[in-house]
Amino acid sequence: MEAPPTPPVPLAALLADRELGLRHLAGPTEAYVHGVHASEMADPSPYLLGGELLLTAGAELRAGPDGGVGDLDGGVGDPEGRLGDPDGYVTGLVAAGAAALGFGVAPVHEEVPPALAAACARHGLPLLEVPQRTPFTAVARTVWRLMAEARTRELRRVTEAQQSLAAAAARPDPVAAVLSRLAASLGGWTALLVPGRGGAARTAVGPGRAAAGGAPGEAALAAVGALAERVAPGATATATDTLGGTHLAAYAVGGGRVLALATPGRAPGDHTIASVAAVLLTLLTASRPAGDEAAALTRLLLDGDPADALAPGPWYAVHARGAGDPRALAAALGTVLLDPREDGVRLLTDREPAPQPGWRLGVSAPAAPAELSTAGAQAGRALERAEAARTPLARHSPGGLGTLLDPAEARAHAEALLAPLNPAHRETLRAWLAHHGSWDRTAAALGVHRNTVRQRVSRCAELLGTDLDDPDTRMELWFALRWA
């Protein structure tokens, strides 16, 4: 399960902390802090990602004779002349997406400059006064602590929701039970739809079983129907929208069906919970129930023979690497036979795999159950080719000169030929050959500098005592790397 994003900290929670003693001076009180950054630069906006509480003592905002901020000329470190321009300073922070500004008094200023407070009020940036007794590090630690506590609560909520959805999927009417449990977890309306044209949609099963929770208004129903139409063809897995404060979402389930949501709010873990429900509904509504795979696994454990455990097939072994949820990938490929690992995912499916967003796939040739071991090796080599070529999917290429060799002899020759090379040299040489000697493409594939590639390839030539510009040498090394 993919972990939900870390929830932000409400500004009100920081103001309520008596130990910090923060005081709200200007701007709105409703804001959410995603991080803390301290800076005394005249313009720190280029270094902000958005959502930060920026802490400053105002070293570059020097007080003038009238108690405001003096008009100082822009220096080398202030190309836009913001040293004495609080309005420009605040405008830059707002444009960078800063959540709030915390101003520490006493080190430079006895009080927050009124011109700065006026600029924050004018541009809608929350301004907090940080008392002299409160170090900036104390503010930062409080933010990190509150974020960790919020993340723990959200992870607990997501875990409990996942467990309750799994239990609902085991009930006699699993589709209705999953929808009902999802509606309760998100506090909104859920439905399983079959999209129609022009945003129209109908429920996938009977009206009493295909939806749960209080239905939204007609406008929201039409909007979520339009979202369902967007994801149904399979061009995208999810789509979201907001209408009048109601959050709308659609998740592709398979078979032309779509999980539709309408909720009054959207917490960080809601997407993860809804994704788990979408995977369960995909398996529950598939034309071939997931119980078939479960029965096959049971037969395999009891009998120990994959040829007897699985249907005749053909089956495809798939090796995958990516940053998505392995179970969502399995659902998209129409299977529950998956083996998540640290270096990727292995799957087995009887449906011909297609490219999946966020994943790189290696696919074997169609195989019978007794040939799955060979199919797994084919999928592994295909994934290597997909990563070397930076393509979303590569399939096993049958035949070729390699099939004419005795595997044991070929492997022994390959190991002897490549013995002088360490793993880093072999990996670099393999990528370099796969990219037809391109330094830049090889460097991009390996995530190293092009000079590093040049040095490693040159070292390979020295250790092997061969000319890598010779096409015969390249061919022999390519076959050796494949067998090794």
Short mmCIF file of C-alpha atoms in Angstrom, two decimals:
data_model
loop_
_atom_site.label_atom_id
_atom_site.label_comp_id
_atom_site.label_asym_id
_atom_site.label_seq_id
_atom_site.Cartn_x
_atom_site.Cartn_y
_atom_site.Cartn_z
CA MET A 1 0.00 0.00 0.00
CA GLU A 2 1.37 3.40 -0.96
CA ALA A 3 1.66 5.61 2.12
CA PRO A 4 -0.46 8.78 2.18
CA PRO A 5 1.32 12.14 1.99
CA THR A 6 2.27 13.84 5.25
CA PRO A 7 -0.62 16.05 6.45
CA PRO A 8 0.18 19.75 6.87
CA VAL A 9 -0.02 21.56 10.21
CA PRO A 10 -2.85 24.09 10.69
CA LEU A 11 -1.56 27.52 11.61
CA ALA A 12 -4.08 27.55 14.47
CA ALA A 13 -2.25 24.61 16.08
CA LEU A 14 0.96 26.65 16.27
CA LEU A 15 -0.86 29.69 17.64
CA ALA A 16 -2.45 27.49 20.32
CA ASP A 17 0.94 26.25 21.57
CA ARG A 18 1.57 28.32 24.72
CA GLU A 19 5.23 27.36 24.95
CA LEU A 20 5.92 29.01 21.60
CA GLY A 21 3.99 32.16 22.46
CA LEU A 22 3.36 33.10 18.83
CA ARG A 23 1.05 36.04 18.20
CA HIS A 24 -1.03 36.61 15.08
CA LEU A 25 -0.60 40.17 13.75
CA ALA A 26 -1.97 40.34 10.20
CA GLY A 27 -3.42 38.34 7.34
CA PRO A 28 -5.78 35.37 7.61
CA THR A 29 -5.59 32.90 10.48
CA GLU A 30 -6.53 29.90 8.34
CA ALA A 31 -3.44 28.48 6.66
CA TYR A 32 -1.61 25.16 6.51
CA VAL A 33 2.13 24.75 7.03
CA HIS A 34 4.00 22.07 5.05
CA GLY A 35 7.48 22.97 6.28
CA VAL A 36 9.69 25.59 7.96
CA HIS A 37 12.44 27.70 6.42
CA ALA A 38 14.55 30.41 8.09
CA SER A 39 16.21 33.07 5.96
CA GLU A 40 17.62 36.59 6.29
CA MET A 41 17.91 37.06 2.54
CA ALA A 42 16.39 40.14 0.98
CA ASP A 43 14.40 37.85 -1.35
CA PRO A 44 14.18 34.22 -0.18
CA SER A 45 11.32 33.36 -2.58
CA PRO A 46 13.52 31.47 -5.12
CA TYR A 47 14.42 29.01 -2.35
CA LEU A 48 10.85 28.16 -1.34
CA LEU A 49 8.87 25.16 -2.59
CA GLY A 50 5.52 26.43 -1.33
CA GLY A 51 3.67 25.89 1.92
CA GLU A 52 6.53 26.98 4.20
CA LEU A 53 6.39 29.04 7.36
CA LEU A 54 9.23 31.47 6.65
CA LEU A 55 11.07 32.69 9.78
CA THR A 56 13.12 35.89 9.71
CA ALA A 57 14.51 38.48 12.10
CA GLY A 58 14.24 41.17 9.41
CA ALA A 59 17.96 41.82 9.07
CA GLU A 60 17.39 43.17 5.56
CA LEU A 61 14.36 45.24 6.59
CA ARG A 62 16.03 47.96 8.62
CA ALA A 63 13.93 50.43 10.55
CA GLY A 64 13.82 54.05 9.36
CA PRO A 65 13.51 57.23 11.45
CA ASP A 66 9.73 57.01 11.51
CA GLY A 67 9.74 53.46 12.92
CA GLY A 68 8.79 52.00 9.53
CA VAL A 69 11.16 50.42 7.08
CA GLY A 70 13.81 52.59 5.56
CA ASP A 71 14.10 53.04 1.79
CA LEU A 72 17.42 51.35 1.11
CA ASP A 73 18.94 50.99 -2.31
CA GLY A 74 19.13 47.49 -3.70
CA GLY A 75 22.63 46.06 -3.42
CA VAL A 76 24.37 43.11 -5.02
CA GLY A 77 22.34 40.65 -2.96
CA ASP A 78 19.10 42.44 -3.72
CA PRO A 79 18.76 42.64 -7.54
CA GLU A 80 15.12 43.75 -7.37
CA GLY A 81 15.60 46.45 -4.73
CA ARG A 82 13.59 44.69 -2.01
CA LEU A 83 15.93 45.52 0.89
CA GLY A 84 13.75 48.42 1.94
CA ASP A 85 10.53 47.38 0.21
CA PRO A 86 8.27 45.30 2.48
CA ASP A 87 5.54 45.23 -0.16
CA GLY A 88 7.90 43.68 -2.71
CA TYR A 89 9.23 41.31 -0.06
CA VAL A 90 5.73 40.05 0.81
CA THR A 91 4.68 39.93 -2.85
CA GLY A 92 7.58 37.59 -3.57
CA LEU A 93 6.67 35.30 -0.68
CA VAL A 94 3.03 35.13 -1.78
CA ALA A 95 4.06 34.37 -5.36
CA ALA A 96 6.33 31.55 -4.08
CA GLY A 97 3.42 30.03 -2.14
CA ALA A 98 4.65 30.71 1.39
CA ALA A 99 2.07 29.68 3.98
CA ALA A 100 2.95 32.33 6.56
CA LEU A 101 5.68 34.69 7.76
CA GLY A 102 7.10 34.48 11.29
CA PHE A 103 8.97 37.60 12.43
CA GLY A 104 11.35 37.33 15.37
CA VAL A 105 11.58 40.49 17.46
CA ALA A 106 14.50 41.91 19.49
CA PRO A 107 17.60 40.71 17.61
CA VAL A 108 17.22 43.46 14.97
CA HIS A 109 13.81 45.09 15.52
CA GLU A 110 12.14 45.91 18.83
CA GLU A 111 8.77 45.24 17.19
CA VAL A 112 7.40 44.01 13.90
CA PRO A 113 7.67 46.90 11.41
CA PRO A 114 4.19 48.35 10.80
CA ALA A 115 4.89 48.60 7.07
CA LEU A 116 5.53 44.86 6.96
CA ALA A 117 2.29 44.13 8.85
CA ALA A 118 0.39 46.37 6.46
CA ALA A 119 1.89 44.59 3.44
CA CYS A 120 0.95 41.17 4.86
CA ALA A 121 -2.60 42.35 5.52
CA ARG A 122 -2.82 43.80 2.02
CA HIS A 123 -1.60 40.63 0.27
CA GLY A 124 -3.29 38.10 2.54
CA LEU A 125 -0.13 36.56 4.02
CA PRO A 126 -0.46 35.45 7.67
CA LEU A 127 2.06 37.28 9.85
CA LEU A 128 3.14 35.90 13.23
CA GLU A 129 5.25 37.55 15.89
CA VAL A 130 7.89 35.23 17.34
CA PRO A 131 8.86 36.42 20.85
CA GLN A 132 12.49 36.86 21.82
CA ARG A 133 12.38 33.87 24.19
CA THR A 134 11.36 31.47 21.39
CA PRO A 135 14.22 30.21 19.19
CA PHE A 136 13.38 29.57 15.54
CA THR A 137 14.48 25.96 16.05
CA ALA A 138 11.74 25.54 18.66
CA VAL A 139 9.14 26.61 16.09
CA ALA A 140 10.59 24.20 13.53
CA ARG A 141 10.66 21.29 16.00
CA THR A 142 7.04 21.93 16.95
CA VAL A 143 6.01 21.86 13.30
CA TRP A 144 7.86 18.57 12.68
CA ARG A 145 6.34 17.07 15.84
CA LEU A 146 2.81 18.05 14.87
CA MET A 147 3.37 16.73 11.35
CA ALA A 148 4.66 13.40 12.70
CA GLU A 149 1.66 13.09 15.00
CA ALA A 150 -0.73 13.90 12.16
CA ARG A 151 1.01 11.40 9.88
CA THR A 152 0.75 8.68 12.53
CA ARG A 153 -2.96 9.37 12.92
CA GLU A 154 -3.45 9.32 9.14
CA LEU A 155 -1.51 6.07 8.71
CA ARG A 156 -3.58 4.50 11.46
CA ARG A 157 -6.78 5.67 9.76
CA VAL A 158 -5.64 4.32 6.39
CA THR A 159 -4.63 0.97 7.90
CA GLU A 160 -7.94 0.58 9.70
CA ALA A 161 -9.84 1.52 6.55
CA GLN A 162 -7.86 -1.00 4.51
CA GLN A 163 -8.60 -3.74 7.00
CA SER A 164 -12.29 -2.89 7.07
CA LEU A 165 -12.44 -2.87 3.24
CA ALA A 166 -10.75 -6.28 3.09
CA ALA A 167 -13.26 -7.62 5.61
CA ALA A 168 -16.13 -6.14 3.58
CA ALA A 169 -14.84 -7.86 0.44
CA ALA A 170 -15.29 -11.23 2.19
CA ARG A 171 -18.99 -10.64 2.94
CA PRO A 172 -21.80 -12.36 0.97
CA ASP A 173 -22.53 -9.20 -1.06
CA PRO A 174 -18.97 -7.91 -1.37
CA VAL A 175 -19.47 -5.07 -3.89
CA ALA A 176 -22.18 -3.39 -1.83
CA ALA A 177 -20.24 -4.01 1.38
CA VAL A 178 -17.04 -2.42 -0.01
CA LEU A 179 -18.94 0.63 -1.27
CA SER A 180 -20.70 1.05 2.06
CA ARG A 181 -17.45 0.72 4.01
CA LEU A 182 -15.71 3.18 1.69
CA ALA A 183 -18.51 5.72 2.08
CA ALA A 184 -18.23 5.45 5.87
CA SER A 185 -14.43 5.79 5.81
CA LEU A 186 -14.48 8.92 3.62
CA GLY A 187 -17.69 10.39 5.00
CA GLY A 188 -19.29 10.82 1.58
CA TRP A 189 -21.02 9.14 -1.35
CA THR A 190 -19.60 6.23 -3.36
CA ALA A 191 -20.94 4.42 -6.39
CA LEU A 192 -19.91 1.89 -9.03
CA LEU A 193 -20.86 3.40 -12.39
CA VAL A 194 -20.95 2.40 -16.03
CA PRO A 195 -20.29 5.67 -17.91
CA GLY A 196 -22.41 6.75 -20.83
CA ARG A 197 -22.10 9.50 -23.37
CA GLY A 198 -22.14 13.16 -22.44
CA GLY A 199 -21.40 12.53 -18.78
CA ALA A 200 -24.44 10.31 -18.25
CA ALA A 201 -23.83 7.23 -16.15
CA ARG A 202 -25.76 4.37 -14.68
CA THR A 203 -25.02 2.13 -11.74
CA ALA A 204 -23.19 -1.09 -12.53
CA VAL A 205 -25.61 -3.26 -10.54
CA GLY A 206 -28.97 -2.75 -8.86
CA PRO A 207 -29.64 0.76 -7.47
CA GLY A 208 -29.63 -0.47 -3.88
CA ARG A 209 -26.29 -2.24 -4.23
CA ALA A 210 -24.24 0.03 -6.48
CA ALA A 211 -24.11 3.15 -4.31
CA ALA A 212 -23.70 4.09 -0.66
CA GLY A 213 -23.88 7.26 1.41
CA GLY A 214 -25.89 10.39 0.83
CA ALA A 215 -26.08 11.22 -2.88
CA PRO A 216 -24.84 14.69 -3.93
CA GLY A 217 -26.89 17.16 -5.94
CA GLU A 218 -27.71 16.88 -9.63
CA ALA A 219 -24.83 19.17 -10.64
CA ALA A 220 -22.32 17.08 -8.70
CA LEU A 221 -23.75 13.85 -10.14
CA ALA A 222 -23.38 15.23 -13.67
CA ALA A 223 -19.81 16.35 -12.93
CA VAL A 224 -18.77 13.01 -11.49
CA GLY A 225 -20.41 11.31 -14.49
CA ALA A 226 -18.17 13.38 -16.76
CA LEU A 227 -15.13 12.31 -14.73
CA ALA A 228 -16.22 8.68 -15.04
CA GLU A 229 -16.41 9.06 -18.80
CA ARG A 230 -12.81 10.31 -18.85
CA VAL A 231 -11.31 7.33 -17.00
CA ALA A 232 -13.49 4.57 -18.44
CA PRO A 233 -11.60 4.15 -21.73
CA GLY A 234 -8.40 3.51 -19.79
CA ALA A 235 -6.53 6.63 -20.89
CA THR A 236 -6.07 7.61 -17.25
CA ALA A 237 -6.52 5.71 -14.00
CA THR A 238 -8.01 8.53 -11.93
CA ALA A 239 -9.60 11.95 -12.37
CA THR A 240 -10.59 14.56 -9.78
CA ASP A 241 -12.58 17.79 -9.64
CA THR A 242 -14.17 20.15 -7.12
CA LEU A 243 -17.67 21.58 -7.35
CA GLY A 244 -19.07 23.95 -4.75
CA GLY A 245 -16.83 22.61 -2.00
CA THR A 246 -17.58 18.97 -2.87
CA HIS A 247 -14.59 16.90 -3.87
CA LEU A 248 -15.26 14.56 -6.79
CA ALA A 249 -13.13 11.63 -7.96
CA ALA A 250 -13.33 8.73 -10.40
CA TYR A 251 -11.18 5.57 -10.41
CA ALA A 252 -11.05 3.10 -13.29
CA VAL A 253 -12.12 -0.33 -12.04
CA GLY A 254 -12.02 -2.38 -15.24
CA GLY A 255 -14.61 -3.83 -17.51
CA GLY A 256 -15.86 -0.32 -18.32
CA ARG A 257 -16.80 0.30 -14.68
CA VAL A 258 -15.75 3.29 -12.59
CA LEU A 259 -15.64 3.92 -8.85
CA ALA A 260 -17.14 7.39 -8.28
CA LEU A 261 -16.71 9.48 -5.10
CA ALA A 262 -18.23 12.69 -3.78
CA THR A 263 -16.94 13.83 -0.38
CA PRO A 264 -17.20 17.07 1.60
CA GLY A 265 -13.43 17.16 2.22
CA ARG A 266 -10.26 15.39 1.14
CA ALA A 267 -7.73 14.19 3.71
CA PRO A 268 -4.20 13.15 2.67
CA GLY A 269 -4.98 9.43 3.05
CA ASP A 270 -8.28 9.46 1.12
CA HIS A 271 -6.62 8.70 -2.22
CA THR A 272 -4.83 5.68 -0.74
CA ILE A 273 -8.06 4.36 0.79
CA ALA A 274 -9.99 4.85 -2.45
CA SER A 275 -7.21 3.15 -4.44
CA VAL A 276 -7.42 0.07 -2.20
CA ALA A 277 -11.19 -0.02 -2.72
CA ALA A 278 -10.72 0.31 -6.50
CA VAL A 279 -8.34 -2.67 -6.53
CA LEU A 280 -10.78 -4.76 -4.49
CA LEU A 281 -13.69 -3.82 -6.76
CA THR A 282 -11.60 -4.66 -9.82
CA LEU A 283 -10.99 -8.15 -8.47
CA LEU A 284 -14.56 -8.59 -7.28
CA THR A 285 -16.15 -7.58 -10.58
CA ALA A 286 -13.67 -9.26 -12.94
CA SER A 287 -15.09 -11.79 -15.34
CA ARG A 288 -12.74 -14.36 -13.82
CA PRO A 289 -13.04 -14.22 -10.03
CA ALA A 290 -9.93 -13.93 -7.90
CA GLY A 291 -10.93 -17.16 -6.16
CA ASP A 292 -9.62 -19.06 -9.18
CA GLU A 293 -6.08 -17.88 -8.41
CA ALA A 294 -6.52 -18.63 -4.73
CA ALA A 295 -7.60 -22.15 -5.57
CA ALA A 296 -4.62 -22.50 -7.91
CA LEU A 297 -2.22 -21.44 -5.17
CA THR A 298 -3.78 -23.94 -2.78
CA ARG A 299 -3.36 -26.76 -5.31
CA LEU A 300 0.23 -25.72 -5.92
CA LEU A 301 1.05 -25.79 -2.21
CA LEU A 302 -0.60 -29.16 -1.74
CA ASP A 303 0.49 -30.87 -4.95
CA GLY A 304 3.69 -29.00 -5.78
CA ASP A 305 3.10 -29.09 -9.53
CA PRO A 306 2.29 -25.83 -11.37
CA ALA A 307 1.11 -27.77 -14.40
CA ASP A 308 -1.73 -29.21 -12.29
CA ALA A 309 -2.35 -26.07 -10.24
CA LEU A 310 -3.02 -23.58 -13.02
CA ALA A 311 -5.28 -23.48 -16.03
CA PRO A 312 -3.59 -24.33 -19.35
CA GLY A 313 -3.05 -20.67 -20.13
CA PRO A 314 -1.18 -19.29 -21.98
CA TRP A 315 0.44 -17.43 -19.08
CA TYR A 316 2.72 -14.38 -19.11
CA ALA A 317 5.46 -13.76 -16.57
CA VAL A 318 5.96 -10.04 -15.90
CA HIS A 319 8.86 -8.32 -14.13
CA ALA A 320 8.18 -4.66 -13.25
CA ARG A 321 9.85 -1.69 -11.60
CA GLY A 322 8.15 1.56 -10.68
CA ALA A 323 6.92 3.77 -7.88
CA GLY A 324 3.25 2.78 -7.87
CA ASP A 325 1.18 0.36 -5.77
CA PRO A 326 2.00 -3.25 -6.80
CA ARG A 327 -1.58 -4.32 -6.10
CA ALA A 328 -2.93 -1.63 -8.37
CA LEU A 329 -0.54 -2.86 -11.07
CA ALA A 330 -1.73 -6.44 -10.52
CA ALA A 331 -5.35 -5.32 -10.80
CA ALA A 332 -4.60 -3.46 -14.03
CA LEU A 333 -3.01 -6.63 -15.43
CA GLY A 334 -5.99 -8.73 -14.30
CA THR A 335 -4.27 -10.90 -11.69
CA VAL A 336 -3.61 -11.31 -7.97
CA LEU A 337 -0.53 -13.47 -8.53
CA LEU A 338 2.20 -11.02 -7.59
CA ASP A 339 5.44 -11.11 -5.65
CA PRO A 340 6.54 -7.62 -4.46
CA ARG A 341 10.27 -7.36 -3.82
CA GLU A 342 12.74 -4.62 -2.93
CA ASP A 343 14.09 -4.50 -6.49
CA GLY A 344 10.72 -4.72 -8.24
CA VAL A 345 7.60 -6.82 -8.69
CA ARG A 346 7.05 -10.22 -10.29
CA LEU A 347 3.61 -11.11 -11.61
CA LEU A 348 1.87 -13.92 -13.43
CA THR A 349 -1.19 -13.28 -15.59
CA ASP A 350 -3.17 -15.03 -18.30
CA ARG A 351 -3.97 -11.71 -20.00
CA GLU A 352 -1.56 -10.18 -22.49
CA PRO A 353 0.07 -7.28 -20.60
CA ALA A 354 -0.02 -3.70 -21.88
CA PRO A 355 2.09 -0.71 -20.78
CA GLN A 356 1.07 0.78 -17.43
CA PRO A 357 1.64 4.39 -16.31
CA GLY A 358 4.50 4.77 -13.84
CA TRP A 359 5.90 1.28 -14.48
CA ARG A 360 8.55 -0.32 -16.68
CA LEU A 361 7.60 -3.87 -17.66
CA GLY A 362 9.42 -6.91 -19.01
CA VAL A 363 7.06 -9.54 -20.45
CA SER A 364 7.81 -13.18 -21.27
CA ALA A 365 6.61 -15.14 -24.25
CA PRO A 366 3.28 -16.96 -23.75
CA ALA A 367 3.98 -20.05 -21.66
CA ALA A 368 2.29 -23.15 -20.35
CA PRO A 369 2.26 -23.71 -16.57
CA ALA A 370 5.19 -26.14 -16.81
CA GLU A 371 7.30 -23.47 -18.55
CA LEU A 372 6.92 -20.73 -15.93
CA SER A 373 10.52 -20.90 -14.72
CA THR A 374 11.78 -20.19 -18.23
CA ALA A 375 9.14 -17.48 -18.62
CA GLY A 376 10.37 -15.76 -15.46
CA ALA A 377 13.92 -15.61 -16.81
CA GLN A 378 12.61 -14.22 -20.09
CA ALA A 379 10.68 -11.50 -18.27
CA GLY A 380 13.78 -10.53 -16.26
CA ARG A 381 15.88 -10.12 -19.42
CA ALA A 382 13.08 -8.21 -21.11
CA LEU A 383 12.92 -5.79 -18.17
CA GLU A 384 16.66 -5.17 -18.50
CA ARG A 385 16.13 -4.27 -22.16
CA ALA A 386 13.20 -2.02 -21.28
CA GLU A 387 15.28 -0.11 -18.73
CA ALA A 388 18.29 0.14 -21.04
CA ALA A 389 16.09 1.51 -23.84
CA ARG A 390 13.95 3.57 -21.39
CA THR A 391 10.75 2.16 -22.88
CA PRO A 392 7.62 1.34 -20.80
CA LEU A 393 7.42 -2.29 -21.96
CA ALA A 394 9.69 -4.84 -23.62
CA ARG A 395 8.70 -8.35 -24.64
CA HIS A 396 10.82 -11.46 -24.92
CA SER A 397 12.27 -11.91 -28.39
CA PRO A 398 12.27 -15.64 -29.25
CA GLY A 399 14.95 -17.34 -31.30
CA GLY A 400 18.31 -15.82 -32.18
CA LEU A 401 21.85 -17.14 -32.11
CA GLY A 402 21.74 -17.54 -28.34
CA THR A 403 19.35 -20.46 -28.65
CA LEU A 404 21.99 -22.46 -30.59
CA LEU A 405 24.42 -22.48 -27.66
CA ASP A 406 24.63 -24.86 -24.77
CA PRO A 407 23.59 -22.74 -21.74
CA ALA A 408 26.22 -24.18 -19.40
CA GLU A 409 29.07 -23.73 -21.88
CA ALA A 410 27.90 -20.24 -22.83
CA ARG A 411 27.70 -19.19 -19.19
CA ALA A 412 31.16 -20.57 -18.41
CA HIS A 413 32.67 -18.76 -21.41
CA ALA A 414 30.91 -15.52 -20.42
CA GLU A 415 32.16 -15.64 -16.85
CA ALA A 416 35.72 -16.32 -18.00
CA LEU A 417 35.62 -13.48 -20.52
CA LEU A 418 34.12 -10.97 -18.08
CA ALA A 419 36.11 -12.07 -15.01
CA PRO A 420 38.32 -8.93 -14.93
CA LEU A 421 35.27 -6.64 -14.63
CA ASN A 422 33.59 -5.75 -11.36
CA PRO A 423 29.76 -5.34 -11.14
CA ALA A 424 29.90 -1.58 -11.80
CA HIS A 425 32.00 -2.11 -14.92
CA ARG A 426 29.64 -4.81 -16.20
CA GLU A 427 26.57 -2.67 -15.60
CA THR A 428 28.12 0.30 -17.37
CA LEU A 429 29.35 -1.78 -20.30
CA ARG A 430 25.93 -3.41 -20.70
CA ALA A 431 24.16 -0.03 -20.74
CA TRP A 432 26.76 1.47 -23.10
CA LEU A 433 26.33 -1.38 -25.58
CA ALA A 434 22.54 -1.23 -25.27
CA HIS A 435 22.65 2.48 -26.17
CA HIS A 436 24.95 1.87 -29.14
CA GLY A 437 27.92 3.65 -27.57
CA SER A 438 26.08 6.86 -26.70
CA TRP A 439 27.76 8.50 -23.69
CA ASP A 440 24.86 10.81 -22.88
CA ARG A 441 22.11 8.19 -23.12
CA THR A 442 24.15 5.72 -21.08
CA ALA A 443 24.81 8.35 -18.41
CA ALA A 444 21.09 9.19 -18.25
CA ALA A 445 20.13 5.52 -17.95
CA LEU A 446 22.63 4.89 -15.14
CA GLY A 447 22.10 8.22 -13.37
CA VAL A 448 25.81 9.15 -13.50
CA HIS A 449 27.91 11.81 -15.24
CA ARG A 450 28.94 11.16 -18.84
CA ASN A 451 32.62 11.43 -17.80
CA THR A 452 32.03 8.58 -15.36
CA VAL A 453 30.72 6.47 -18.23
CA ARG A 454 33.79 7.33 -20.34
CA GLN A 455 36.16 6.40 -17.52
CA ARG A 456 34.43 3.09 -16.80
CA VAL A 457 34.23 2.06 -20.46
CA SER A 458 37.89 2.95 -20.98
CA ARG A 459 38.77 0.90 -17.92
CA CYS A 460 36.75 -2.04 -19.30
CA ALA A 461 38.78 -1.89 -22.52
CA GLU A 462 42.02 -1.89 -20.53
CA LEU A 463 40.99 -4.79 -18.27
CA LEU A 464 39.73 -6.88 -21.19
CA GLY A 465 42.65 -5.95 -23.44
CA THR A 466 40.36 -5.43 -26.41
CA ASP A 467 39.18 -2.80 -28.87
CA LEU A 468 35.61 -1.79 -28.04
CA ASP A 469 35.28 -0.04 -31.43
CA ASP A 470 35.38 -3.46 -33.13
CA PRO A 471 31.80 -4.58 -33.91
CA ASP A 472 32.76 -8.26 -33.50
CA THR A 473 34.11 -7.49 -30.02
CA ARG A 474 30.95 -5.61 -29.11
CA MET A 475 28.79 -8.49 -30.29
CA GLU A 476 30.76 -11.06 -28.29
CA LEU A 477 30.66 -8.91 -25.16
CA TRP A 478 26.92 -8.33 -25.55
CA PHE A 479 26.25 -12.08 -25.71
CA ALA A 480 28.60 -12.66 -22.77
CA LEU A 481 26.82 -10.05 -20.64
CA ARG A 482 23.48 -11.64 -21.42
CA TRP A 483 24.67 -15.11 -20.44
CA ALA A 484 26.49 -13.85 -17.35
#
